[in-house]
Short mmCIF file of C-alpha atoms and ligand atoms in Angstrom, two decimals:
data_model
loop_
_atom_site.label_atom_id
_atom_site.label_comp_id
_atom_site.label_asym_id
_atom_site.label_seq_id
_atom_site.Cartn_x
_atom_site.Cartn_y
_atom_site.Cartn_z
CA MET A 1053 -5.55 -5.16 23.98
CA GLN A 1054 -5.83 -3.13 20.75
CA PHE A 1055 -5.11 -4.51 17.27
CA ILE A 1056 -3.70 -1.10 16.29
CA ASP A 1057 -3.30 1.31 19.21
CA LEU A 1058 -3.91 4.76 17.71
CA ALA A 1059 -4.74 6.14 21.17
CA ALA A 1060 -1.28 5.27 22.54
CA GLN A 1061 0.32 7.05 19.59
CA TYR A 1062 -1.90 10.12 20.08
CA GLN A 1063 -1.03 10.28 23.78
CA GLU A 1064 2.65 10.30 22.85
CA LEU A 1065 2.32 13.02 20.17
CA LYS A 1066 -0.69 14.93 21.55
CA SER A 1067 0.87 18.33 22.29
CA LYS A 1068 2.65 18.49 18.92
CA ILE A 1069 -0.35 17.30 16.88
CA ASP A 1070 -2.76 19.61 18.72
CA ALA A 1071 -0.48 22.61 18.09
CA ARG A 1072 -0.21 21.73 14.39
CA ILE A 1073 -4.00 21.46 14.04
CA GLN A 1074 -4.50 24.74 15.92
CA ASN A 1075 -2.06 26.41 13.55
CA VAL A 1076 -4.18 25.37 10.56
CA LEU A 1077 -7.33 26.67 12.29
CA ASP A 1078 -5.52 29.96 12.83
CA HIS A 1079 -4.33 30.46 9.24
CA GLY A 1080 -7.49 28.99 7.73
CA GLN A 1081 -6.03 27.64 4.46
CA TYR A 1082 -7.91 24.34 4.67
CA ILE A 1083 -7.29 23.31 1.06
CA MET A 1084 -3.70 23.22 -0.23
CA GLY A 1085 -2.38 25.17 2.75
CA PRO A 1086 1.36 25.49 3.44
CA GLU A 1087 1.46 22.20 5.43
CA VAL A 1088 0.62 20.28 2.23
CA LYS A 1089 3.74 21.54 0.42
CA GLU A 1090 5.89 21.06 3.52
CA LEU A 1091 4.67 17.47 3.87
CA GLU A 1092 5.24 16.72 0.17
CA GLN A 1093 8.84 17.90 0.45
CA LYS A 1094 9.45 15.84 3.58
CA LEU A 1095 7.82 12.76 2.08
CA ALA A 1096 9.90 13.03 -1.10
CA SER A 1097 13.09 13.34 0.91
CA TYR A 1098 12.19 10.42 3.23
CA VAL A 1099 11.31 8.13 0.33
CA GLY A 1100 14.26 9.31 -1.76
CA VAL A 1101 12.37 10.45 -4.88
CA LYS A 1102 12.14 13.74 -6.74
CA HIS A 1103 8.38 14.23 -6.39
CA ALA A 1104 5.77 13.42 -3.75
CA ILE A 1105 2.23 14.52 -4.59
CA THR A 1106 -0.46 14.10 -1.95
CA CYS A 1107 -4.08 13.26 -2.71
CA ALA A 1108 -7.34 12.29 -1.02
CA ASN A 1109 -6.70 8.57 -0.35
CA GLY A 1110 -4.69 5.55 -1.47
CA THR A 1111 -7.35 4.40 -3.91
CA ASP A 1112 -7.35 7.75 -5.72
CA ALA A 1113 -3.56 7.60 -5.73
CA LEU A 1114 -3.77 4.35 -7.73
CA SER A 1115 -6.37 5.85 -10.10
CA LEU A 1116 -4.20 8.93 -10.64
CA ALA A 1117 -1.16 6.71 -11.34
CA LEU A 1118 -3.13 4.70 -13.91
CA MET A 1119 -4.41 7.93 -15.54
CA ALA A 1120 -0.88 9.36 -15.68
CA LEU A 1121 0.29 6.18 -17.43
CA ASP A 1122 -2.64 6.54 -19.84
CA VAL A 1123 -4.13 3.17 -18.95
CA ARG A 1124 -7.35 2.69 -20.88
CA PRO A 1125 -9.85 0.09 -22.15
CA GLY A 1126 -8.05 -2.71 -23.97
CA ASP A 1127 -5.01 -2.53 -21.68
CA ALA A 1128 -3.97 -5.38 -19.39
CA VAL A 1129 -2.69 -4.49 -15.93
CA PHE A 1130 -1.09 -7.37 -14.02
CA CYS A 1131 -1.76 -7.44 -10.30
CA PRO A 1132 -1.62 -10.00 -7.50
CA THR A 1133 -4.88 -11.80 -6.73
CA PHE A 1134 -4.00 -11.84 -3.01
CA THR A 1135 -4.31 -8.15 -2.12
CA PHE A 1136 -6.77 -5.51 -0.94
CA PHE A 1137 -9.64 -4.85 -3.36
CA ALA A 1138 -8.55 -1.28 -4.26
CA SER A 1139 -5.48 -2.48 -6.19
CA ALA A 1140 -7.64 -4.39 -8.67
CA GLU A 1141 -10.67 -2.11 -8.43
CA THR A 1142 -8.83 0.93 -9.78
CA ILE A 1143 -7.65 -1.05 -12.83
CA ALA A 1144 -11.25 -1.91 -13.70
CA PHE A 1145 -12.34 1.64 -12.83
CA ALA A 1146 -9.87 2.92 -15.45
CA GLY A 1147 -11.67 0.66 -17.95
CA ALA A 1148 -8.67 -1.66 -18.27
CA THR A 1149 -8.59 -5.39 -17.51
CA PRO A 1150 -6.95 -6.71 -14.35
CA VAL A 1151 -4.93 -9.85 -15.09
CA PHE A 1152 -4.40 -11.64 -11.81
CA VAL A 1153 -1.13 -13.20 -10.76
CA GLU A 1154 -0.21 -15.90 -8.22
CA SER A 1155 1.54 -15.05 -4.94
CA ASN A 1156 4.79 -16.19 -3.37
CA GLU A 1157 3.90 -18.42 -0.43
CA ASP A 1158 6.69 -17.09 1.82
CA THR A 1159 6.53 -13.32 1.15
CA PHE A 1160 2.81 -13.00 0.23
CA ASN A 1161 3.89 -10.83 -2.72
CA ILE A 1162 3.41 -11.16 -6.49
CA CYS A 1163 5.29 -14.16 -7.95
CA PRO A 1164 7.59 -13.05 -10.80
CA LEU A 1165 7.63 -16.55 -12.36
CA ASP A 1166 3.86 -16.71 -12.60
CA LEU A 1167 3.79 -13.08 -13.76
CA GLU A 1168 5.95 -13.89 -16.78
CA LYS A 1169 3.65 -16.80 -17.69
CA ARG A 1170 0.63 -14.51 -17.56
CA ILE A 1171 2.33 -11.78 -19.62
CA LYS A 1172 3.20 -14.38 -22.28
CA ALA A 1173 -0.37 -15.72 -22.23
CA VAL A 1174 -1.82 -12.23 -22.80
CA ILE A 1175 0.60 -11.64 -25.68
CA ALA A 1176 -0.20 -15.05 -27.20
CA GLU A 1177 -3.94 -14.44 -26.96
CA GLY A 1178 -3.56 -11.07 -28.65
CA LYS A 1179 -6.71 -9.48 -27.27
CA LEU A 1180 -5.30 -7.11 -24.66
CA ASN A 1181 -2.37 -4.72 -24.74
CA PRO A 1182 -0.01 -5.57 -21.84
CA LYS A 1183 0.75 -2.22 -20.23
CA VAL A 1184 1.44 -2.10 -16.49
CA ILE A 1185 2.55 -4.32 -13.62
CA MET A 1186 0.85 -3.19 -10.42
CA ALA A 1187 2.91 -4.69 -7.61
CA VAL A 1188 1.74 -4.49 -4.01
CA ASP A 1189 4.02 -4.28 -0.96
CA LEU A 1190 1.75 -6.55 1.00
CA PHE A 1191 1.78 -6.34 4.81
CA GLY A 1192 4.72 -3.91 4.61
CA LEU A 1193 7.24 -6.02 2.69
CA PRO A 1194 8.40 -4.58 -0.66
CA ALA A 1195 7.66 -6.83 -3.63
CA ASP A 1196 10.55 -8.38 -5.59
CA TYR A 1197 11.36 -5.22 -7.60
CA PRO A 1198 14.68 -6.47 -8.95
CA ALA A 1199 12.83 -9.32 -10.71
CA LEU A 1200 9.83 -7.16 -11.64
CA THR A 1201 12.06 -4.48 -13.19
CA THR A 1202 13.76 -7.10 -15.36
CA LEU A 1203 10.36 -8.31 -16.61
CA ALA A 1204 9.12 -4.75 -17.17
CA LYS A 1205 12.16 -4.03 -19.38
CA LYS A 1206 11.83 -7.33 -21.25
CA TYR A 1207 8.14 -6.80 -22.10
CA ASP A 1208 8.12 -2.98 -22.25
CA LEU A 1209 5.75 -2.53 -19.30
CA LYS A 1210 5.49 0.22 -16.69
CA ILE A 1211 5.43 -0.57 -12.97
CA ILE A 1212 3.13 0.93 -10.36
CA GLU A 1213 4.17 0.21 -6.78
CA ASP A 1214 1.14 0.07 -4.47
CA ALA A 1215 2.93 0.94 -1.23
CA ALA A 1216 -0.28 1.63 0.74
CA GLN A 1217 1.05 -0.87 3.26
CA GLY A 1218 4.70 -0.65 2.30
CA PHE A 1219 5.65 2.89 3.37
CA GLY A 1220 8.87 2.57 5.39
CA GLY A 1221 9.94 -0.74 3.85
CA GLU A 1222 13.33 -1.09 2.17
CA ILE A 1223 15.37 -3.18 -0.25
CA ASN A 1224 19.12 -2.79 0.33
CA GLY A 1225 18.63 0.61 1.93
CA LYS A 1226 16.38 1.95 -0.85
CA ARG A 1227 12.93 2.88 0.43
CA ALA A 1228 9.45 1.75 -0.59
CA GLY A 1229 7.87 4.30 -2.90
CA SER A 1230 11.03 4.56 -5.00
CA PHE A 1231 10.94 1.25 -6.89
CA ALA A 1232 8.54 1.95 -9.75
CA ASP A 1233 7.69 4.44 -12.48
CA ILE A 1234 5.01 5.70 -10.10
CA ALA A 1235 4.38 4.55 -6.52
CA THR A 1236 1.38 5.22 -4.32
CA THR A 1237 0.62 5.10 -0.62
CA SER A 1238 -2.33 5.54 1.72
CA PHE A 1239 -2.59 7.48 4.97
CA PHE A 1240 -5.72 5.61 6.12
CA PRO A 1241 -5.43 5.63 9.94
CA ALA A 1242 -4.48 1.95 10.24
CA LYS A 1243 -1.61 2.07 7.70
CA PRO A 1244 2.03 2.28 8.87
CA LEU A 1245 1.91 6.08 8.36
CA GLY A 1246 -1.69 7.11 8.94
CA CYS A 1247 -3.56 10.39 9.42
CA TYR A 1248 -6.89 11.05 11.20
CA GLY A 1249 -9.08 10.51 8.18
CA ASP A 1250 -8.42 9.65 4.53
CA GLY A 1251 -5.23 10.61 2.74
CA GLY A 1252 -2.81 9.36 0.10
CA ALA A 1253 0.24 10.23 -1.98
CA LEU A 1254 2.10 9.40 -5.17
CA PHE A 1255 5.87 9.22 -5.66
CA THR A 1256 7.89 9.51 -8.85
CA ASP A 1257 11.26 10.63 -10.19
CA ASN A 1258 9.69 11.50 -13.54
CA ASP A 1259 8.98 15.24 -14.03
CA GLU A 1260 6.40 14.63 -16.75
CA TYR A 1261 4.35 12.20 -14.63
CA ALA A 1262 4.59 14.55 -11.65
CA ALA A 1263 3.23 17.49 -13.68
CA LEU A 1264 0.43 15.30 -15.06
CA ILE A 1265 -0.56 14.06 -11.59
CA GLU A 1266 -0.58 17.61 -10.19
CA SER A 1267 -2.98 18.56 -12.96
CA LEU A 1268 -5.12 15.41 -12.69
CA ARG A 1269 -5.69 15.78 -8.94
CA VAL A 1270 -7.25 19.24 -9.45
CA HIS A 1271 -9.79 18.78 -12.26
CA GLY A 1272 -7.16 18.45 -14.97
CA LYS A 1273 -6.02 22.00 -14.40
CA GLY A 1274 -3.80 23.91 -16.83
CA LYS A 1275 -2.68 27.40 -15.75
CA ASP A 1276 -5.12 27.26 -12.82
CA LYS A 1277 -8.16 25.28 -11.72
CA TYR A 1278 -10.49 27.22 -14.06
CA ASP A 1279 -8.32 26.39 -17.06
CA ASN A 1280 -9.07 22.70 -17.62
CA VAL A 1281 -6.90 20.93 -20.14
CA ARG A 1282 -7.82 17.30 -19.43
CA ILE A 1283 -10.37 15.25 -17.51
CA GLY A 1284 -9.12 14.77 -13.99
CA MET A 1285 -10.60 14.40 -10.53
CA ASN A 1286 -10.87 16.31 -7.26
CA SER A 1287 -8.41 14.53 -5.01
CA ARG A 1288 -6.44 16.65 -2.57
CA LEU A 1289 -5.12 16.01 0.92
CA ASP A 1290 -6.76 18.28 3.53
CA THR A 1291 -4.36 20.74 5.13
CA ILE A 1292 -5.36 19.50 8.61
CA GLN A 1293 -4.40 15.94 7.64
CA ALA A 1294 -1.07 17.19 6.25
CA ALA A 1295 -0.43 18.98 9.55
CA ILE A 1296 -1.11 15.78 11.51
CA LEU A 1297 1.08 13.77 9.13
CA LEU A 1298 4.02 16.14 9.60
CA GLU A 1299 4.18 15.16 13.28
CA LYS A 1300 3.49 11.49 12.58
CA LEU A 1301 6.23 11.40 9.93
CA ALA A 1302 8.69 12.87 12.46
CA ALA A 1303 7.83 10.02 14.87
CA PHE A 1304 7.77 7.37 12.13
CA PRO A 1305 11.45 6.26 12.12
CA GLN A 1306 11.30 5.30 15.81
CA GLU A 1307 7.91 3.61 15.32
CA LEU A 1308 9.41 1.59 12.48
CA ILE A 1309 12.16 0.38 14.80
CA ASN A 1310 9.54 -0.53 17.41
CA ARG A 1311 7.46 -2.42 14.84
CA ASN A 1312 10.52 -4.43 13.84
CA LYS A 1313 11.25 -5.22 17.48
CA ALA A 1314 7.69 -6.43 17.94
CA ALA A 1315 8.02 -8.62 14.83
CA GLU A 1316 11.28 -10.10 16.19
CA LYS A 1317 9.55 -11.03 19.42
CA TYR A 1318 6.63 -12.61 17.56
CA ASN A 1319 9.12 -14.56 15.43
CA LEU A 1320 10.88 -16.00 18.47
CA GLU A 1321 7.61 -16.90 20.13
CA LEU A 1322 5.78 -18.34 17.13
CA ALA A 1323 8.36 -19.94 14.82
CA SER A 1324 7.92 -23.37 16.39
CA LYS A 1325 4.11 -23.26 16.20
CA HIS A 1326 3.13 -21.59 12.92
CA LYS A 1327 4.58 -20.46 9.59
CA ILE A 1328 5.99 -17.00 10.33
CA PRO A 1329 6.39 -14.24 7.70
CA MET A 1330 9.60 -14.34 5.66
CA VAL A 1331 11.70 -11.22 5.10
CA PRO A 1332 14.30 -11.91 2.38
CA ASN A 1333 17.93 -10.85 2.88
CA GLY A 1334 18.42 -7.13 2.35
CA TYR A 1335 14.70 -6.39 2.80
CA LEU A 1336 13.07 -4.42 5.62
CA SER A 1337 9.35 -4.66 6.33
CA SER A 1338 7.29 -1.82 7.75
CA TRP A 1339 5.01 -4.50 9.25
CA ALA A 1340 1.68 -3.04 8.18
CA GLN A 1341 0.54 -6.46 9.38
CA TYR A 1342 2.30 -9.29 11.18
CA THR A 1343 0.73 -12.26 9.43
CA ILE A 1344 1.21 -15.94 10.20
CA GLN A 1345 -0.12 -19.00 8.38
CA VAL A 1346 -1.94 -21.47 10.61
CA GLU A 1347 -3.45 -24.94 10.22
CA ASP A 1348 -6.75 -24.66 12.03
CA ARG A 1349 -7.50 -20.95 11.83
CA ASP A 1350 -10.82 -20.90 13.68
CA SER A 1351 -9.44 -22.60 16.76
CA VAL A 1352 -6.24 -20.49 16.78
CA MET A 1353 -8.40 -17.37 16.63
CA GLN A 1354 -10.48 -18.68 19.54
CA GLU A 1355 -7.35 -19.31 21.60
CA TYR A 1356 -6.13 -15.74 21.04
CA LYS A 1357 -9.56 -14.36 21.77
CA ALA A 1358 -9.60 -16.17 25.11
CA LYS A 1359 -6.35 -14.37 25.95
CA ASP A 1360 -7.86 -11.00 24.93
CA ILE A 1361 -5.59 -10.80 21.86
CA PRO A 1362 -7.49 -9.53 18.81
CA THR A 1363 -6.75 -11.12 15.42
CA MET A 1364 -7.83 -10.25 11.88
CA ILE A 1365 -7.96 -12.04 8.52
CA TYR A 1366 -6.23 -10.12 5.72
CA TYR A 1367 -7.47 -11.29 3.21
CA GLY A 1368 -10.07 -14.03 3.23
CA THR A 1369 -11.05 -13.72 -0.45
CA CYS A 1370 -8.71 -13.49 -3.44
CA MET A 1371 -9.52 -10.94 -6.14
CA HIS A 1372 -10.23 -13.62 -8.79
CA LEU A 1373 -13.02 -14.96 -6.55
CA GLN A 1374 -14.60 -11.59 -5.72
CA THR A 1375 -18.17 -11.22 -7.01
CA ALA A 1376 -17.27 -7.87 -8.62
CA PHE A 1377 -14.81 -9.68 -10.91
CA LYS A 1378 -16.94 -12.71 -11.76
CA ASP A 1379 -17.23 -11.64 -15.40
CA LEU A 1380 -13.48 -12.07 -15.85
CA GLY A 1381 -14.11 -15.82 -15.81
CA TYR A 1382 -11.62 -17.00 -13.18
CA GLN A 1383 -12.40 -20.07 -11.10
CA ARG A 1384 -11.60 -21.55 -7.72
CA GLY A 1385 -8.35 -23.46 -8.12
CA ASP A 1386 -6.85 -21.00 -10.62
CA PHE A 1387 -4.38 -19.68 -8.01
CA PRO A 1388 -3.70 -22.51 -5.52
CA ILE A 1389 -1.09 -20.66 -3.44
CA ALA A 1390 -3.06 -17.43 -3.10
CA GLU A 1391 -6.19 -19.43 -2.25
CA LYS A 1392 -4.29 -21.38 0.38
CA LEU A 1393 -3.06 -18.09 1.87
CA ALA A 1394 -6.62 -16.72 1.95
CA ASN A 1395 -7.65 -19.80 3.93
CA SER A 1396 -4.75 -19.86 6.39
CA VAL A 1397 -3.52 -16.30 7.11
CA LEU A 1398 -4.04 -14.64 10.46
CA SER A 1399 -2.79 -11.19 11.47
CA LEU A 1400 -1.80 -10.30 15.03
CA PRO A 1401 -1.75 -6.90 16.76
CA MET A 1402 0.95 -4.62 15.32
CA HIS A 1403 1.71 -0.94 15.83
CA GLY A 1404 4.58 1.36 16.77
CA TYR A 1405 3.80 1.31 20.51
CA LEU A 1406 3.54 -2.44 21.05
CA CYS A 1407 7.22 -2.80 21.89
CA ARG A 1408 9.19 0.18 23.04
CA ASP A 1409 12.22 0.53 25.28
C1 PLP B 2611 -5.41 0.52 2.04
C2 PLP B 2611 -4.98 0.06 0.70
C3 PLP B 2611 -5.33 0.75 -0.47
C4 PLP B 2611 -6.29 1.89 -0.49
O1 PLP B 2611 -6.04 2.95 0.35
P1 PLP B 2611 -7.23 3.91 0.85
O2 PLP B 2611 -6.51 5.09 1.42
O3 PLP B 2611 -8.00 3.15 1.87
O4 PLP B 2611 -8.05 4.28 -0.33
C5 PLP B 2611 -4.82 0.31 -1.67
N1 PLP B 2611 -4.02 -0.77 -1.74
C6 PLP B 2611 -3.68 -1.47 -0.64
C7 PLP B 2611 -2.77 -2.65 -0.77
C8 PLP B 2611 -4.16 -1.09 0.62
O5 PLP B 2611 -3.82 -1.81 1.69
#
């Protein structure tokens, strides 16, 4: 059994994907070819935002979002400690200071109550300028944007939605990627919408941010790429990856239904044995991961292994305990819930071809 069965998906979409790739080989516009624009339009319409701007990967997407919001040394960016490294890494890469926040035990997402405490503490200390909340739609479930938006207004902060795992998720019919000033996603092959290499995108309704991001992703271009008006980066989505994504995006709505069916079946099977993931009322998860919390993780993993069911640990180390962030001065025990999650979570196989019919 596969943890994520990319081969089953390719078998299903093979003739369409192959034709799309061949088409790119025939026209030869490997960088910024017509498929890139077509994909950006389709992504924007799926997510329900004015602008979708593709880039090289989900990590660059976060860096571009931070650059567009002018995040710089001396700024505080609040982000969950229980997440993938890239969320926090890009904050430090921008020269700003990540301020870690506790998680909600049931949803795995950033805890708005703890967030407000940490914002107040930064203000009281007076050393850093509170600037951005970077929320993460962990395992496919959108973070609590209604609460986060209230806090952002109260403390004059911007929000970045890291929807690398959240693409396809919803709150009351509104889709992930549309909840923040700028949202980002990743098309890494294992994500809910993945390509066959690296890829990423940003989403925004704000024309000014969109224009800035378009410039930043091509060397801070002005009129063209040889007129450079700001320091940017080289971060574009390959045309071949855009071509592949066009077919995968067309198949995505059905895959999302299949993922939710698979999650339902897991819920029925596992609710009496382990703590199953909670999806609040009105929310839809894209199930980037189906993650349970278990008592004796090693032995549960062994049991699954004996049945040829692969399992993974996302994530075994919180950001505040990562070696790369040791200079920030956090200690074990600073985030008891996130640390408990890191010690008890276990993810089971999940993809769009696990449950179909
Ligand atoms: C995968 C991921 C990223 C980074 O995406 P890449 O395309 O691998 O650079 C960022 N944040 C989260 C939460 C992720 O899961």
